[in-house]
Coordinates of C-alpha atoms in Angstrom, one line a residue:
S5 CA -3.9 5.0 13.2
I6 CA -1.7 5.4 16.2
A7 CA -3.8 2.8 18.2
A8 CA -3.4 0.2 15.4
R9 CA 0.4 0.8 15.2
Q10 CA 0.7 0.5 19.0
E11 CA -1.3 -2.7 19.1
L12 CA 0.8 -4.2 16.3
G13 CA 4.2 -2.9 17.6
L14 CA 4.8 -0.8 14.5
P15 CA 6.8 2.5 14.6
L16 CA 4.7 5.5 15.4
D17 CA 6.9 8.2 14.0
V18 CA 7.2 7.2 10.3
K19 CA 5.1 6.9 7.2
I20 CA 4.2 3.3 6.5
V21 CA 3.8 2.0 3.0
M22 CA 1.9 -1.4 2.9
F23 CA 1.7 -4.0 0.3
A24 CA 0.7 -7.7 0.0
A25 CA 3.4 -10.1 -1.2
A26 CA 3.1 -10.8 -4.9
A27 CA 4.2 -14.3 -5.7
K28 CA 7.5 -14.1 -7.7
S29 CA 6.1 -16.6 -10.1
S30 CA 2.9 -14.6 -10.8
Y31 CA 3.2 -12.6 -14.0
F32 CA -0.2 -11.0 -13.4
K33 CA 0.6 -9.7 -9.9
D34 CA 3.7 -8.0 -11.3
P35 CA 6.2 -8.4 -8.4
D36 CA 9.0 -6.9 -10.4
T37 CA 7.2 -3.5 -10.6
L38 CA 6.3 -3.7 -7.0
W39 CA 9.9 -4.4 -5.8
A40 CA 11.4 -1.8 -8.2
G41 CA 8.9 0.7 -6.9
V42 CA 9.5 -0.1 -3.2
K43 CA 13.3 0.1 -3.8
R44 CA 12.9 3.5 -5.5
L45 CA 10.7 4.8 -2.7
A46 CA 13.3 3.7 -0.2
T47 CA 15.9 5.7 -2.1
L48 CA 13.7 8.8 -2.4
D49 CA 12.7 8.7 1.2
P50 CA 14.9 6.5 3.5
N51 CA 12.6 7.3 6.4
L52 CA 9.7 5.3 5.0
F53 CA 8.8 2.0 6.6
F54 CA 7.5 -0.8 4.5
L55 CA 4.9 -3.3 5.7
C56 CA 4.6 -6.5 3.7
V57 CA 1.8 -8.9 4.4
G58 CA 2.2 -12.4 3.1
M59 CA 5.9 -13.0 3.4
E60 CA 8.8 -12.8 5.8
L61 CA 10.7 -9.6 5.3
T62 CA 13.3 -8.0 7.5
S63 CA 15.0 -4.6 7.4
E64 CA 17.9 -6.4 5.8
T65 CA 15.9 -7.2 2.7
D66 CA 17.2 -5.1 -0.1
G67 CA 18.4 -2.5 2.4
I68 CA 14.9 -1.1 3.2
R69 CA 13.3 -0.4 6.6
A70 CA 10.7 -3.1 6.6
M71 CA 8.7 -5.7 8.4
G72 CA 7.1 -8.8 6.8
I73 CA 4.1 -10.6 8.3
P74 CA 3.2 -14.1 7.0
Y75 CA -0.3 -14.8 5.8
V76 CA -2.9 -13.2 8.0
S77 CA -6.2 -15.1 8.4
D78 CA -7.6 -13.0 11.3
A79 CA -9.9 -10.3 9.7
R80 CA -9.5 -7.9 12.8
K81 CA -5.7 -8.1 12.6
M82 CA -5.8 -7.5 8.8
A83 CA -7.9 -4.4 9.4
Q84 CA -5.5 -3.2 12.0
L85 CA -2.6 -3.6 9.5
Y86 CA -4.5 -1.6 6.8
R87 CA -5.3 1.1 9.4
S88 CA -1.7 1.4 10.4
A89 CA -0.5 2.2 6.9
N90 CA -0.5 5.6 5.2
V91 CA -0.9 4.1 1.8
F92 CA -1.4 0.6 0.2
L93 CA 0.3 -0.4 -3.1
H94 CA -1.1 -2.8 -5.7
T95 CA 0.7 -3.6 -9.0
A96 CA -1.4 -6.2 -10.8
K97 CA -1.1 -6.3 -14.6
A98 CA -4.6 -7.8 -14.8
E99 CA -7.2 -7.6 -12.1
A100 CA -11.0 -8.2 -12.4
F101 CA -11.6 -7.0 -8.8
G102 CA -8.9 -6.1 -6.3
K103 CA -10.0 -7.5 -3.0
T104 CA -7.1 -6.1 -1.1
V105 CA -7.7 -2.7 -2.7
T106 CA -11.2 -2.6 -1.4
E107 CA -10.2 -3.8 2.0
A108 CA -7.5 -1.1 2.3
M109 CA -9.9 1.6 1.2
A110 CA -12.7 0.4 3.6
C111 CA -10.1 0.8 6.4
G112 CA -9.5 4.4 5.3
T113 CA -6.1 3.7 3.6
P114 CA -5.6 5.4 0.2
V115 CA -4.3 3.1 -2.6
V116 CA -1.8 3.5 -5.4
A117 CA -2.6 0.8 -8.0
S118 CA -1.9 0.0 -11.6
A119 CA -4.6 1.4 -14.0
T120 CA -5.8 -1.9 -15.2
G121 CA -9.0 -4.0 -15.2
G122 CA -11.5 -3.4 -12.4
L123 CA -9.0 -1.3 -10.4
V124 CA -9.9 1.7 -12.6
E125 CA -13.5 1.3 -11.4
Q126 CA -12.6 0.8 -7.7
I127 CA -10.2 3.7 -7.3
I128 CA -11.2 7.3 -8.0
D129 CA -7.9 8.7 -9.2
G130 CA -6.9 11.7 -7.2
Q131 CA -9.6 11.2 -4.6
T132 CA -9.2 7.7 -3.0
G133 CA -5.7 7.2 -4.2
F134 CA -3.8 7.3 -7.5
L135 CA -3.7 5.0 -10.6
F136 CA -0.4 4.6 -12.5
P137 CA 0.4 3.0 -15.8
S138 CA 0.9 -0.8 -15.3
G139 CA 4.5 -1.8 -15.1
D140 CA 5.8 1.7 -14.4
S141 CA 7.7 1.5 -11.1
E142 CA 8.8 5.2 -11.3
A143 CA 5.1 6.3 -11.6
L144 CA 4.3 4.0 -8.7
A145 CA 6.9 5.6 -6.5
Q146 CA 5.9 9.2 -7.6
S147 CA 2.2 8.5 -7.0
T148 CA 3.0 7.1 -3.6
L149 CA 5.0 10.2 -2.7
R150 CA 2.2 12.4 -3.8
I151 CA -0.1 10.8 -1.2
L152 CA 2.6 10.8 1.5
N153 CA 3.4 14.5 1.0
L154 CA -0.2 15.8 0.9
P155 CA -1.0 18.5 3.4
L156 CA -2.8 17.0 6.5
E157 CA -6.3 18.3 5.4
A158 CA -6.0 16.9 1.9
Y159 CA -4.7 13.6 3.2
S160 CA -7.6 13.4 5.7
A161 CA -10.0 14.0 2.9
M162 CA -8.4 11.3 0.8
K163 CA -8.6 8.8 3.7
S164 CA -12.3 9.7 4.2
A165 CA -13.1 9.3 0.5
A166 CA -11.2 6.0 0.4
A167 CA -13.3 4.7 3.3
A168 CA -16.5 5.8 1.7
Q169 CA -15.6 4.2 -1.7
G170 CA -14.3 1.0 0.0
S171 CA -17.6 0.6 1.9
L172 CA -19.5 0.5 -1.4
F173 CA -18.0 -2.8 -2.4

């Protein structure tokens, strides 16, 4: 939302892609697919802005327009971050239950996530976001662009469906 972006000092005139930092040592969080997907998105649409929660990140990181925010313990601020984003990315190779996925959806932010584990139960593909084959950074990028390029009415419907689905958990 505009109000969330203003409060956080984020740009108002760009589409924001949010993700949580995946530990580089965590095989199951699949940081390689995440970073490859982010770099591909930055190539396909240089106007995108990337918001990474959980690590320091600057616009100089890999040549992408980005801001990193260290670990956030304040629930209100975290909700504002989710609300400021147009889409949330999640690339886990194995996930029983994606807490950040549910949090993002509960804030009305559609999610693009790997089709694995409990994520396939949390996300209604095509309605609350999109699922992509685990490890496929190109599919991650294309699914993200599908959301970002939806007509306003369809995007608003996806945001509403995400909020309804996220509130169930």
